[in-house]
Amino acid sequence: MAFNKSLAGYYDDLAHVGIPTDDLKKTIAFWEKLGFKKQGQFDTDDQGHQVVFMKVGHLMLEIWDSDGAVHKTGAINHISLNVEDADGAFKAAKEEGFDVKEDEVQHLDFWKHGIKFFNIVGPNDETIEFCEVVKD
């Protein structure tokens, strides 16, 4: 990691686009019809809610059923940028004065070794996530 690296230097691509749904099966079928393939499916709580990751090319979608769909323009919940060092990116975001939603980097048990992430708020109240898929 470079000394005093800015937040802009931490991400290298789009990680995924987050879309909540009311009907996970119907949503999966829709995206499959468009050519997306399921990459992973994980439980999100003990209530039976799930998250599914679907991909075509290098575009990944994160679709989950615990928050419900908005059903209007603006229904996408967040865009996520891929980072290799969520902790360093979090520190840079705080130092640069971005409106960071969390007090610390978050962790979820998705994929083999989990993910680390945090979110910032954009000028139009949009959520931008910085996500690291932990390698080991």
mmCIF file of C-alpha atoms in Angstrom:
data_model
loop_
_atom_site.group_PDB
_atom_site.id
_atom_site.type_symbol
_atom_site.label_atom_id
_atom_site.label_comp_id
_atom_site.label_asym_id
_atom_site.label_seq_id
_atom_site.Cartn_x
_atom_site.Cartn_y
_atom_site.Cartn_z
ATOM 1 C CA MET A 1 0.000 0.000 0.000
ATOM 2 C CA ALA A 2 1.313 3.412 -0.938
ATOM 3 C CA PHE A 3 1.886 6.036 1.740
ATOM 4 C CA ASN A 4 -0.968 8.604 1.853
ATOM 5 C CA LYS A 5 -2.865 6.872 -0.943
ATOM 6 C CA SER A 6 -6.128 8.660 -1.776
ATOM 7 C CA LEU A 7 -9.429 6.782 -1.789
ATOM 8 C CA ALA A 8 -9.472 7.034 -5.599
ATOM 9 C CA GLY A 9 -6.332 4.877 -5.665
ATOM 10 C CA TYR A 10 -7.913 1.953 -3.802
ATOM 11 C CA TYR A 11 -10.544 0.692 -6.243
ATOM 12 C CA ASP A 12 -9.933 -0.846 -9.649
ATOM 13 C CA ASP A 13 -13.342 -1.816 -11.034
ATOM 14 C CA LEU A 14 -17.010 -2.160 -10.303
ATOM 15 C CA ALA A 15 -17.511 -4.970 -7.769
ATOM 16 C CA HIS A 16 -21.290 -5.258 -8.103
ATOM 17 C CA VAL A 17 -24.627 -3.458 -8.265
ATOM 18 C CA GLY A 18 -26.984 -4.115 -5.348
ATOM 19 C CA ILE A 19 -30.675 -4.691 -6.056
ATOM 20 C CA PRO A 20 -33.263 -5.581 -3.386
ATOM 21 C CA THR A 21 -36.243 -7.713 -4.457
ATOM 22 C CA ASP A 22 -39.628 -8.898 -3.202
ATOM 23 C CA ASP A 23 -39.423 -12.121 -5.251
ATOM 24 C CA LEU A 24 -35.991 -13.739 -5.412
ATOM 25 C CA LYS A 25 -36.979 -16.583 -7.764
ATOM 26 C CA LYS A 26 -38.673 -14.247 -10.242
ATOM 27 C CA THR A 27 -35.713 -11.857 -10.150
ATOM 28 C CA ILE A 28 -33.177 -14.653 -10.697
ATOM 29 C CA ALA A 29 -35.224 -15.926 -13.672
ATOM 30 C CA PHE A 30 -35.334 -12.412 -15.169
ATOM 31 C CA TRP A 31 -31.562 -11.929 -14.990
ATOM 32 C CA GLU A 32 -30.902 -15.482 -16.230
ATOM 33 C CA LYS A 33 -33.048 -14.682 -19.279
ATOM 34 C CA LEU A 34 -30.697 -11.738 -19.884
ATOM 35 C CA GLY A 35 -27.700 -14.093 -19.778
ATOM 36 C CA PHE A 36 -26.560 -13.715 -16.158
ATOM 37 C CA LYS A 37 -25.394 -16.862 -14.325
ATOM 38 C CA LYS A 38 -25.655 -17.511 -10.592
ATOM 39 C CA GLN A 39 -22.242 -17.294 -8.915
ATOM 40 C CA GLY A 40 -23.202 -17.762 -5.275
ATOM 41 C CA GLN A 41 -26.161 -17.846 -2.911
ATOM 42 C CA PHE A 42 -25.925 -17.191 0.834
ATOM 43 C CA ASP A 43 -28.244 -16.987 3.834
ATOM 44 C CA THR A 44 -28.359 -13.466 5.283
ATOM 45 C CA ASP A 45 -30.164 -14.178 8.555
ATOM 46 C CA ASP A 46 -32.065 -16.865 10.451
ATOM 47 C CA GLN A 47 -35.393 -15.785 8.892
ATOM 48 C CA GLY A 48 -34.760 -17.510 5.540
ATOM 49 C CA HIS A 49 -33.610 -14.406 3.680
ATOM 50 C CA GLN A 50 -30.955 -14.871 1.031
ATOM 51 C CA VAL A 51 -28.580 -12.994 -1.205
ATOM 52 C CA VAL A 52 -27.662 -14.172 -4.709
ATOM 53 C CA PHE A 53 -24.744 -12.999 -6.823
ATOM 54 C CA MET A 54 -25.234 -13.194 -10.599
ATOM 55 C CA LYS A 55 -22.693 -12.392 -13.296
ATOM 56 C CA VAL A 56 -22.356 -11.796 -17.017
ATOM 57 C CA GLY A 57 -18.932 -10.814 -18.354
ATOM 58 C CA HIS A 58 -17.381 -8.884 -15.486
ATOM 59 C CA LEU A 59 -20.683 -7.313 -14.349
ATOM 60 C CA MET A 60 -21.856 -8.744 -11.018
ATOM 61 C CA LEU A 61 -25.267 -8.180 -9.423
ATOM 62 C CA GLU A 62 -26.030 -8.660 -5.728
ATOM 63 C CA ILE A 63 -29.745 -9.434 -5.282
ATOM 64 C CA TRP A 64 -31.340 -9.941 -1.850
ATOM 65 C CA ASP A 65 -34.813 -10.397 -0.454
ATOM 66 C CA SER A 66 -34.679 -8.960 3.063
ATOM 67 C CA ASP A 67 -35.315 -5.261 2.359
ATOM 68 C CA GLY A 68 -38.015 -5.373 -0.316
ATOM 69 C CA ALA A 69 -38.033 -3.698 -3.704
ATOM 70 C CA VAL A 70 -38.692 0.021 -4.199
ATOM 71 C CA HIS A 71 -40.707 -0.471 -7.415
ATOM 72 C CA LYS A 72 -39.759 2.850 -8.993
ATOM 73 C CA THR A 73 -36.838 4.597 -10.664
ATOM 74 C CA GLY A 74 -33.962 4.612 -8.212
ATOM 75 C CA ALA A 75 -34.630 1.013 -7.157
ATOM 76 C CA ILE A 76 -30.924 0.113 -7.243
ATOM 77 C CA ASN A 77 -29.732 0.128 -3.634
ATOM 78 C CA HIS A 78 -26.005 0.696 -4.172
ATOM 79 C CA ILE A 79 -23.039 0.392 -6.472
ATOM 80 C CA SER A 80 -19.975 -1.345 -5.127
ATOM 81 C CA LEU A 81 -16.375 -0.683 -6.114
ATOM 82 C CA ASN A 82 -13.784 -3.447 -5.875
ATOM 83 C CA VAL A 83 -10.905 -2.872 -3.455
ATOM 84 C CA GLU A 84 -8.006 -5.071 -2.378
ATOM 85 C CA ASP A 85 -7.555 -3.253 0.962
ATOM 86 C CA ALA A 86 -10.848 -2.248 2.602
ATOM 87 C CA ASP A 87 -9.086 -1.136 5.784
ATOM 88 C CA GLY A 88 -6.759 1.217 3.921
ATOM 89 C CA ALA A 89 -9.603 2.537 1.766
ATOM 90 C CA PHE A 90 -11.711 3.140 4.892
ATOM 91 C CA LYS A 91 -8.898 5.128 6.490
ATOM 92 C CA ALA A 92 -8.436 7.181 3.301
ATOM 93 C CA ALA A 93 -12.198 7.869 3.079
ATOM 94 C CA LYS A 94 -12.261 9.137 6.676
ATOM 95 C CA GLU A 95 -9.117 11.256 6.198
ATOM 96 C CA GLU A 96 -10.495 12.804 2.997
ATOM 97 C CA GLY A 97 -13.737 13.807 4.713
ATOM 98 C CA PHE A 98 -16.152 11.508 2.856
ATOM 99 C CA ASP A 99 -19.500 10.888 4.569
ATOM 100 C CA VAL A 100 -18.820 7.315 5.738
ATOM 101 C CA LYS A 101 -21.917 5.437 6.915
ATOM 102 C CA GLU A 102 -20.184 3.020 9.305
ATOM 103 C CA ASP A 103 -17.855 3.546 12.249
ATOM 104 C CA GLU A 104 -15.628 0.677 11.118
ATOM 105 C CA VAL A 105 -15.114 -1.760 8.251
ATOM 106 C CA GLN A 106 -17.908 -4.347 8.147
ATOM 107 C CA HIS A 107 -17.570 -8.123 7.625
ATOM 108 C CA LEU A 108 -19.911 -10.721 6.111
ATOM 109 C CA ASP A 109 -19.416 -14.460 5.573
ATOM 110 C CA PHE A 110 -19.941 -14.383 1.797
ATOM 111 C CA TRP A 111 -17.574 -16.377 -0.438
ATOM 112 C CA LYS A 112 -14.825 -18.615 0.902
ATOM 113 C CA HIS A 113 -13.137 -16.183 3.311
ATOM 114 C CA GLY A 114 -15.802 -13.497 3.621
ATOM 115 C CA ILE A 115 -15.951 -9.879 2.538
ATOM 116 C CA LYS A 116 -14.925 -6.600 4.135
ATOM 117 C CA PHE A 117 -16.755 -3.422 3.155
ATOM 118 C CA PHE A 118 -17.899 0.059 4.051
ATOM 119 C CA ASN A 119 -20.191 2.638 2.433
ATOM 120 C CA ILE A 120 -20.010 6.337 1.694
ATOM 121 C CA VAL A 121 -22.832 8.719 0.806
ATOM 122 C CA GLY A 122 -22.686 10.537 -2.520
ATOM 123 C CA PRO A 123 -23.936 14.064 -3.231
ATOM 124 C CA ASN A 124 -27.406 12.781 -4.194
ATOM 125 C CA ASP A 125 -27.703 10.469 -1.166
ATOM 126 C CA GLU A 126 -26.577 7.501 -3.267
ATOM 127 C CA THR A 127 -24.688 4.712 -1.515
ATOM 128 C CA ILE A 128 -21.255 3.742 -2.806
ATOM 129 C CA GLU A 129 -19.819 0.598 -1.262
ATOM 130 C CA PHE A 130 -16.124 -0.287 -1.208
ATOM 131 C CA CYS A 131 -15.883 -4.080 -1.083
ATOM 132 C CA GLU A 132 -12.961 -6.463 -0.610
ATOM 133 C CA VAL A 133 -13.466 -10.174 -1.210
ATOM 134 C CA VAL A 134 -11.024 -11.586 1.323
ATOM 135 C CA LYS A 135 -8.472 -13.848 -0.360
ATOM 136 C CA ASP A 136 -7.328 -15.790 2.729
#
